[in-house]
Structure formats: C-alpha cells, structure tokens
Amino acid sequence: MLYGRSAEISVLDEVIARARGGAGGAVVLRGEAGAGKTALLDAAAARGGAMRVLRLTGVESESDLAFAALHQLLWPVAGSPGALDALPEPQRLAVRAALGLAAGGAGDRFLLAAGVLSLLVEAAAPDGLVCVVDDFQWIDRSSADALLFAARRLATERIAMLLAVRGDAAVKGVPLTVEVRGLAETAADELLASRHGALPVQVRRELVTLTGANPLALREIAARLTPAQLAGREPLPDPLPGGARLFGDRVAALSAAARLAALVAAVEGDLGAVLRATGRLLTDHADRPGTRNAPSTPAPMEAEAGRGALVELEEGGLVEVSGTGVRFRHPLIRSAVHEAASAAEVRRVHAVLAELTEGDRRAWHLAGAALGQDEEVAVALVAAAGRARDRGGYGAAATALARAAELTPEPRERAVRLKDAAVAAWLGGRPGQAESLLAEARERAGGDVAVTMEIAQLRGRFELNSGNAAEAVRILAAGDSLDMLADASEAAAYVGDTAMIVELGRRAAAHPEGFLRDTVAGIGLTMGGDPAGPGLLRRALARAGELEDPAGHLWAAAAASQLGETDLAAELSDRAGQVARVSGMAGQLPVVLEFAATAERLAGRLARSQALSEEGLELAREAGYENTVAAHLANLAVVAALRGEEEDCERLARAALAIAVPHRVGLRAGVAAYARAMLDLCLGRHAAARDRFAAIAAAGPGTGHPAVVWRTIPDRVEAAVGAGDEEGARAALEAYERGARHAATPESRALLARCRGLAESREDAFDEALRLHTNPFEAARTALLLGERLRRGQRPGEARAHLRMAWETFERAGARPWARRAQEELRAAGESGQAPAAAVLDALTPQELRIAGLVADGLSSKQIAARLFLSPRTVEYHLYKIYPKLGIGSRTDLARLVVLQKAPVAGPGRL
C-alpha cells in the first residue's frame, strides 16, 4: 500500500491516460534509494487497465553488457515467432542483432533505436503499452540510448514510458520529472502505524526526522528496534543505520555459504551461473582463486551445492528468483554484500564466473578478476567491444575499450585502444567522453607518428563537429595525408578561411589524381585564381556518377558550388541525403541534411526545407553535433525570414549565432546574419538590409564567410537598388561577375542577368533572366522586380502577367511578405483578382510533408519508416491524418499532388 503519494500518482495517471488516447509520453521518477520509486511504478502499471505492461529493472552487474537491458525489456515481444516481421528490414536486422537473435548488424545506433521504437509501437497494439523501467541509472548505455530515443518520439503513440532513476543521473531529453521525496509526516505516521501500531509521538517524530521520512529506512529501522525502543523507554540507536548499512546486520548474520552466494549474485544475475559458481566455490575450487582451468565437478553437482545457499537468501527476503534470473530485493542489499566482501574475494568470484560464462559476460568477469595489466583479458574486452559496435552499441563499446586500455601492458596498443574508445564514444553521442579518451590516447601515444596522426585527425574531426572550427583547421592542417588535407579544407571552408583553403588545395595537388584530390585541389586552386582549378573541378564532377557514399556527394556539391553552379550543387546534396538514408550511414544524416534543407529553401520549398532542418536538428542534438545544430538553426532562421516571421527569425538566428560565433563556424554565422538581412529585405527595409549585407561582406573568418558573401550578392544588389545606392549595386554586380565567370548552368546565368537588370536598369536583362531561370522561386523574384518596373513605367498591361505569376508563386511557397508586395503591385496595375489558392500541401505538418514526399517517390510504409526512423504504424497513422486534410483517399492521389506541386530544385551553394 502507498502512503502519501497522491500527487505523484496523479501525474503518472495523466501520462498513462494520455497514452491510452494516443498522445504518449515519458516521465522520470527521481529520488534517493528507498524513496518509494519502485512502489510508485508498480502502482502506476497496475492502473493501466487493458494496456500491456513491459518491465525492466537495471542491474548494476549488467551495466557494462551491451543491450542486456533491452533484452530483458523486449524479449517478451521479440521472442514470439514472427514478432519482428512488422519492422522495416533495416530496423529488423538491427534489433535481431542487438538481442542476439542474429550475428552482425548494421552498426548504426539510429537504425537500432528506430527499431526499438517500432517494436514498442507493435507491442502497444491494440490497447496501448506501459513501459516500466526501474533503476535506469544502471541500464547499459546502449540500451539507455535506444530507450531515450524512443521516449522522445512517443507523442503520437499509445505508449507511456515510466523511468525511475536514483539521484542526479542524467535522463536526456525527458523534461517531465516527478521528484520522489520523503513522506509527509502524516503519511510517515500511517506507514509506521500499519506495521507497529500506535507509537509514542516522540518516537515517531525522531524516526521521521532521522530518516528524512524515507519509506525504506522507516520500515527497516523500525523493524530492528527493540520493544523498549519502540515504546520510547530506551533511546534509539545513534547513529541510525543508513544506506547499505540498513542491511549490513542481515548480511553479516548469513551463513558463510549464503554470504558467498550473495556475493556471486552481486556480480552475476544469471541463475544457472550463480548456482554453479557458488557450488564450485563451496567445493573443490574454493581454494584456487584466479583459476581458469576446466572444472572437475560436474555442473549438476555444482548447481545443487549452491542451491541451498540461495534458498537461505530467498527465505531471508534478500533475493528474488524469477525465471532464469536472480535479483536483490533492493539495490542497497547488493551494496551491503559488496561492502562485506574483500577485494580478493570479489576477484575470486569473478574468476570462477569467467570459467562458467562466455562471450561478453566472460570478458567482463575476466576483467573483474584481473590483478594488474593482462593482455589476454584486454583482448577479450576488445572482442566484446567489437560485438557491441557491430550491433550499434557504441556506448558499451567505448566502456569495454577504455577498460581494455587500462589492462593493456604495451604503450602503443594502449593508445590505439583509447583512440578506438574515443571513436565509439563519439559515435554513441557522447562528445565529452570522447574528447577525454582521445586526450589520454594522445598522452600515451609517445613518439609513434602513425598513431599520433590518427589521433590528430580524430581531434580535428571532433572539433569540427562540436568544437572550435578554427582549432580544427590548425590540428588537421598539420597532416600530409590526403584525408587530413581534405578534412582541413572542409574545416577551413566552415571557418571561411580562404587563404588556408588555397594553401591546402596546393598541397593536395601534390597527391595522385583522383576524385577527392581533384576536388580539394580544384577548390583551393580556383579560389587562388589558378586557371587549372576549374578544370580539376570539372574532372571531379565527371566522376560524380561513380560515387557511393554521402561524403563523396557532398564533396561533389562543393565542387559544383565553387564553379557557381548552385543548382547542380543542390541536386548532389539531395542525392547525398538519399544515399545516407538507404546505405546504413544514418549517422551522417544530420550533416547531409544541412545541405539538403538549404537546397529546398533556395528552391522556394520552404515547408520542405523546414521539415528537413527540423529532422536534422533533432538528429544533430541526438548525436552531439553542436555545429550542425547551428547550421539547422540558421537555415530555419532564413525560412522564418522569408515567411516574414520576425520573432522566430530573430530567436533562431540568435540561437545559431550563440554556437557559431564562439565556435568560429563562419559559414553558419554568415547564414544566421543573412537571415536577419533577408528579413529586412522581405519587409521592405532596404536601407537596413543593405547595411546588414555590407556587414556580412566585411565579416572575417569565423564570423562571416566568402561563400555566403558571394551567394547573397543578388540580394545585396536588390537591397542597394531599393535603398537608392546605385554605386553599391554596381560594385556588388562586379564582384558577382567575377565569381560567376566559370558558371555554366542556366540558373547561375539567370541570377547574373537579374543583377545586371537591377544595377544597370536594363529591361532586356530581366527578360533574359526570365528565359534562363530553372528555379521558380527565383523566377518569381525576377518577375516581381520586372513587373514593378513596368507598372511604374506606365505599362500596367505588360506588368500584370509578371506580377500575377510572382504572387501565385510566393503564395504557394508561403513567402508572405513578397506575396503581399506582389499583390499590392498587381492591384496598382489594375487587377484585383482572386487570391491564388493556397498550396494544398501547406496544410501538412513538417513530418507529414516528409512522409508525403516519400510516398510520391513510391516507397512503402515500411520503407518510409526505415528512412525516417519511425515505426510503420506511425507512418500509417500520419497517412490516416494526411488524407482528410487534403481531401484525398489513396497513396496514388497523394503522390499526384506532391508531384504537381514539386518544382525543380535550385542549389544551396555553400550557403
């Protein structure tokens, strides 16, 4: 029975009720040991009615075993025949590997986490699911990552996830927290009275005060008091036992055999292993600590010898046996058992368990038995790390590799294992741990040049993704390999350090011919004015069809952008995103989506751009890629500017700059500044926009970027003309002509023609731009400028067609400031026609828009789920909402709508 927990139960009831109605969510119960978190979980689970319940309790002895917790939670579902068939194949394979149902795996933690979410969604049918996780602080990292990924994505599911955690252990991304504190005095009195009758007021108050009204402490301490102490005739013990000492006397009172069994259970939760190890330690192997020889006593006899000791623990209320597992009734009992044992006794138990287990369990028991460095044990841990990594368990792999490094006697190999641990931690979304491990690896590397360079390259990549991009340039530029030069060039591009990009390009040119060499060298040489540069970039782009990985496609996009062909760059960026989604390289998606989202925005598909950036932002935060977070915030700020959403634009730009400026990511700082300039331009504040564009052009590396400067020149020309600054407009045009001299695509020539039309007041240049445009959004901007010119030149009849086309395009794009401007000009030209119908797809949320686009590409619900890290049921749920919104009834209708409203893609350049 619960006492005094009505407020906590009310919160849990609400979470469960919302989940039952299809609006799932997660809640964290946080409190000290013994506060009553488990009792609250039990009570809440029982209040779910017909909802299914899946339970998991974290076990400290299994916290280093990859996916041990997931196995405990999901086995009742996954262990059923055909249970995994509903999952998309990539997710199914990842989950099967994580649960030990198949060898190998994709090694992608996002795929695995999405598979866990999908399986939970399947388990929730038809009545909903309550997922109960106790002692979350001891869940192995790989399982914890997957569960938290799912917990953050339950808003449309019939799933309630209840997570109990001790102390201040982090539960990332679950904002709803219930603090489970000591009981109110009246509730504490009721608890004591239920077990001991009416106690004197002074005894009750003293017990409540000294225990902090912790329910477990109240029960256990009161139970061991003498009748005289309970009656107040004798003083209470001073000090009262607390923490593990609550159970110290009970552990000390056990027989030697039972204490030994308890110690075995404290480091191993498998029933069979506990029985055999206890039996072996009690018989002929008890006096041989550290042995790894084969047992001489038959397994059944060993198990029987340990059974009596385990029975004593059960009857004493210290452990519970359920199925094939042994669990302590409370974690503090385990702590008391550990405190009562010597280090030598613990090592001896681990050594015997290492003889009886295999795989990851054996590796960790060997590590527990090790005294000093031991290469054999280190090798076993490295193998365990490899198995975890192959299944996407990067957190567990990092832990295993770090421990392997501690046990490694040879300095060079120790540094290599620390480096590998850092990589695993990074891929597991723990950049802080990764940097610490890499710093230690660097200290241990000594004079080994090869290892030192590998560590340096990783340091540079870590800095580029989440730290100071200028520091990344410094680190990476010290290397001579083509890979390091390419990484350094990428880092310099993010900073906006043109001189460094030129130098790195010249150094790359010394390497043998190839796609990456031609691209890196070509970009640097072109920036440096070397006539050989554009030829190298053309040669690299000729090989773009052979590329198979997302990184290669992004390099090709950079080559096209350097040539001024931003439309081709956009196409290649979009292709990179597709490759990342289908190739098991989902970890690269946050970065790839930076460029794909920008491409959609420049094409005027603002809703699609927002959808991609929101997806990328979520994944970047999951992965710990701070600088990619800045990129998506900056793009979202520009989208808000184009929509005239002033408050959102300023908020998003400020958030992007708060990361980009101190991290010296000039590219993203420049885009955030561009958002503010575009907001002024969209709202007709031409002088303010001109000044902001001038500031962008003047910003140096780390706070601005030459690619941003070049790509924004058409906007800068428009702002200067609108502000009456003809000289500034001509100067900007000259700069654009220089930058576009190697561009050959129609859209790049169209933008140049529009700039000439503005700066030189040439109507024929506007006409030329309209003939060349392949980007409907940019064509609408040109049409608006030409229509305004014609209307003000007393030629309203000629102006109306241009203005009408611009109005309709801007309305469809959701670019409201420009749409209003076009509408006002059209009215001034004598036409007050009906407002163009809003784009049908504007009714969709960003998530629904992503799903609609993939339906149009011909993908099934399972394939869409695999691409977007959702469950198939979630995809079907969104389609169920999409059809009535759009007034359609089938996938075919939806695909037709998407295709009709999808315009050709323009390019992102490097903006």
Coordinates of C-alpha atoms in Angstrom, one line a residue, residues 1-196:
M1 CA 0.0 0.0 0.0
L2 CA 1.2 3.5 -0.8
Y3 CA 1.1 6.3 1.8
G4 CA 1.0 10.0 0.9
R5 CA 1.7 9.6 -2.8
S6 CA -1.5 11.0 -4.3
A7 CA 0.3 13.9 -6.1
E8 CA 2.9 11.6 -7.7
I9 CA 0.2 9.0 -8.7
S10 CA -1.9 11.8 -10.3
V11 CA 1.0 12.8 -12.6
L12 CA 1.6 9.2 -13.6
D13 CA -2.2 8.6 -14.2
E14 CA -2.2 11.6 -16.5
V15 CA 0.7 10.3 -18.6
I16 CA -0.9 6.9 -18.8
A17 CA -4.3 8.3 -19.7
R18 CA -2.9 10.5 -22.5
A19 CA -1.0 7.5 -23.8
R20 CA -4.2 5.4 -23.8
G21 CA -5.7 8.2 -26.0
G22 CA -2.8 8.2 -28.5
A23 CA -0.7 11.0 -27.1
G24 CA 2.1 9.1 -25.4
G25 CA 5.0 10.4 -23.5
A26 CA 7.6 9.7 -20.9
V27 CA 8.1 10.7 -17.3
V28 CA 11.1 10.4 -14.9
L29 CA 10.7 9.5 -11.3
R30 CA 13.7 10.8 -9.4
G31 CA 14.6 10.1 -5.8
E32 CA 17.1 8.6 -3.4
A33 CA 17.4 4.9 -2.7
G34 CA 14.4 3.7 -0.7
A35 CA 12.2 6.7 -1.5
G36 CA 9.5 4.5 -3.0
K37 CA 10.0 4.8 -6.7
T38 CA 9.5 1.1 -7.3
A39 CA 6.3 1.1 -5.4
L40 CA 5.0 4.1 -7.5
L41 CA 6.0 2.2 -10.7
D42 CA 4.1 -0.9 -9.5
A43 CA 1.0 1.1 -8.6
A44 CA 1.0 3.1 -11.9
A45 CA 1.5 -0.1 -14.0
A46 CA -1.5 -1.6 -12.3
R47 CA -3.7 1.4 -13.2
G48 CA -3.2 1.0 -17.0
G49 CA -6.3 -1.2 -17.3
A50 CA -6.1 -3.3 -20.5
M51 CA -2.8 -1.7 -21.5
R52 CA 0.1 -4.1 -21.9
V53 CA 3.0 -3.8 -19.5
L54 CA 6.6 -4.4 -20.3
R55 CA 9.1 -4.2 -17.3
L56 CA 12.8 -3.7 -17.0
T57 CA 15.0 -3.3 -13.9
G58 CA 18.5 -2.0 -14.3
V59 CA 21.1 -4.3 -12.7
E60 CA 24.5 -2.8 -11.7
S61 CA 26.4 -6.0 -12.5
E62 CA 25.0 -5.9 -16.1
S63 CA 25.6 -2.2 -16.8
D64 CA 28.6 -3.0 -19.0
L65 CA 26.8 -5.7 -21.1
A66 CA 25.6 -4.2 -24.4
F67 CA 21.9 -4.4 -24.8
A68 CA 21.4 -6.5 -21.6
A69 CA 18.5 -4.2 -20.6
L70 CA 16.9 -4.2 -24.0
H71 CA 16.9 -8.0 -24.0
Q72 CA 15.1 -8.0 -20.6
L73 CA 12.5 -5.5 -21.7
L74 CA 11.8 -6.6 -25.3
W75 CA 12.2 -10.4 -25.0
P76 CA 8.5 -11.0 -24.2
V77 CA 7.7 -9.3 -27.5
A78 CA 10.7 -10.2 -29.7
G79 CA 10.9 -13.7 -28.5
S80 CA 7.5 -14.5 -30.0
P81 CA 7.5 -16.1 -33.5
G82 CA 7.1 -13.6 -36.3
A83 CA 7.0 -10.7 -33.8
L84 CA 9.7 -8.8 -35.7
D85 CA 8.3 -9.3 -39.2
A86 CA 6.3 -6.0 -39.0
L87 CA 9.5 -4.0 -38.7
P88 CA 11.2 -2.5 -41.8
E89 CA 14.1 -4.7 -42.8
P90 CA 17.0 -2.4 -41.7
Q91 CA 15.4 -2.0 -38.3
R92 CA 14.5 -5.7 -38.0
L93 CA 18.1 -6.7 -38.7
A94 CA 19.4 -4.2 -36.2
V95 CA 17.1 -5.3 -33.4
R96 CA 17.7 -9.0 -34.1
A97 CA 21.5 -8.4 -33.8
A98 CA 21.1 -6.4 -30.6
L99 CA 19.0 -9.1 -29.0
G100 CA 21.4 -11.8 -30.0
L101 CA 19.0 -13.4 -32.5
A102 CA 21.4 -12.9 -35.4
A103 CA 25.0 -12.2 -35.9
G104 CA 26.5 -8.9 -37.0
G105 CA 24.3 -5.8 -37.6
A106 CA 24.4 -2.5 -39.4
G107 CA 26.4 -0.8 -36.6
D108 CA 24.1 2.2 -36.8
R109 CA 22.6 3.3 -33.4
F110 CA 19.9 5.4 -35.1
L111 CA 18.6 2.3 -37.0
L112 CA 18.6 0.2 -33.9
A113 CA 16.9 2.9 -31.8
A114 CA 14.2 3.3 -34.5
G115 CA 13.8 -0.5 -34.5
V116 CA 13.2 -0.4 -30.7
L117 CA 10.6 2.3 -31.1
S118 CA 8.9 0.3 -33.9
L119 CA 8.8 -2.8 -31.8
L120 CA 7.3 -0.9 -28.8
V121 CA 4.7 0.5 -31.1
E122 CA 3.8 -3.0 -32.3
A123 CA 3.7 -4.2 -28.7
A124 CA 1.2 -1.3 -27.9
A125 CA -1.4 -2.7 -30.3
P126 CA -4.3 -2.8 -29.7
D127 CA -4.8 -1.3 -26.2
G128 CA -1.6 0.6 -25.5
L129 CA 1.6 -0.1 -23.6
V130 CA 3.0 1.0 -20.2
C131 CA 6.8 0.6 -20.4
V132 CA 8.2 0.5 -16.8
V133 CA 12.0 1.0 -16.3
D134 CA 13.3 0.9 -12.8
D135 CA 16.9 1.8 -11.7
F136 CA 17.5 3.5 -15.0
Q137 CA 20.9 4.6 -13.7
W138 CA 22.2 1.1 -14.1
I139 CA 20.9 0.4 -17.6
D140 CA 23.7 -0.3 -20.0
R141 CA 24.5 2.7 -22.2
S142 CA 23.5 1.1 -25.5
S143 CA 20.0 0.2 -24.1
A144 CA 19.6 3.6 -22.4
D145 CA 20.4 5.4 -25.7
A146 CA 17.8 3.4 -27.6
L147 CA 15.1 3.8 -24.9
L148 CA 15.6 7.5 -24.7
F149 CA 15.5 7.8 -28.5
A150 CA 12.1 6.1 -28.3
A151 CA 11.0 8.1 -25.3
R152 CA 11.4 11.4 -27.2
R153 CA 9.2 10.1 -30.0
L154 CA 6.0 8.9 -28.3
A155 CA 3.8 12.0 -28.9
T156 CA 1.6 10.1 -31.4
E157 CA 1.9 6.7 -29.9
R158 CA -0.2 4.8 -27.3
I159 CA 2.8 4.3 -25.1
A160 CA 3.6 5.6 -21.6
M161 CA 7.2 5.2 -20.6
L162 CA 7.9 5.5 -16.8
L163 CA 11.6 5.8 -15.9
A164 CA 12.8 5.6 -12.3
V165 CA 16.3 6.9 -11.5
R166 CA 18.3 7.4 -8.4
G167 CA 20.0 10.7 -7.5
D168 CA 21.1 13.1 -10.3
A169 CA 21.8 10.5 -13.0
A170 CA 21.1 12.2 -16.4
V171 CA 17.9 11.2 -18.4
K172 CA 18.5 13.2 -21.6
G173 CA 15.5 14.7 -23.4
V174 CA 12.7 13.7 -21.0
P175 CA 11.6 17.0 -19.4
L176 CA 8.7 15.7 -17.3
T177 CA 10.1 14.8 -13.9
V178 CA 8.4 13.8 -10.6
E179 CA 10.6 14.3 -7.6
V180 CA 10.0 11.4 -5.1
R181 CA 11.0 12.8 -1.7
G182 CA 10.5 11.7 1.8
L183 CA 6.9 11.2 3.0
A184 CA 4.8 13.9 4.7
E185 CA 4.7 13.5 8.4
T186 CA 1.1 12.2 8.5
A187 CA 1.9 9.6 5.8
A188 CA 5.0 8.5 7.6
D189 CA 3.0 8.1 10.8
E190 CA 0.5 6.0 8.9
L191 CA 3.2 3.7 7.5
L192 CA 4.7 3.2 10.9
A193 CA 1.3 2.5 12.5
S194 CA 0.4 -0.1 9.8
R195 CA 3.4 -2.2 10.9
H196 CA 4.0 -1.4 14.6

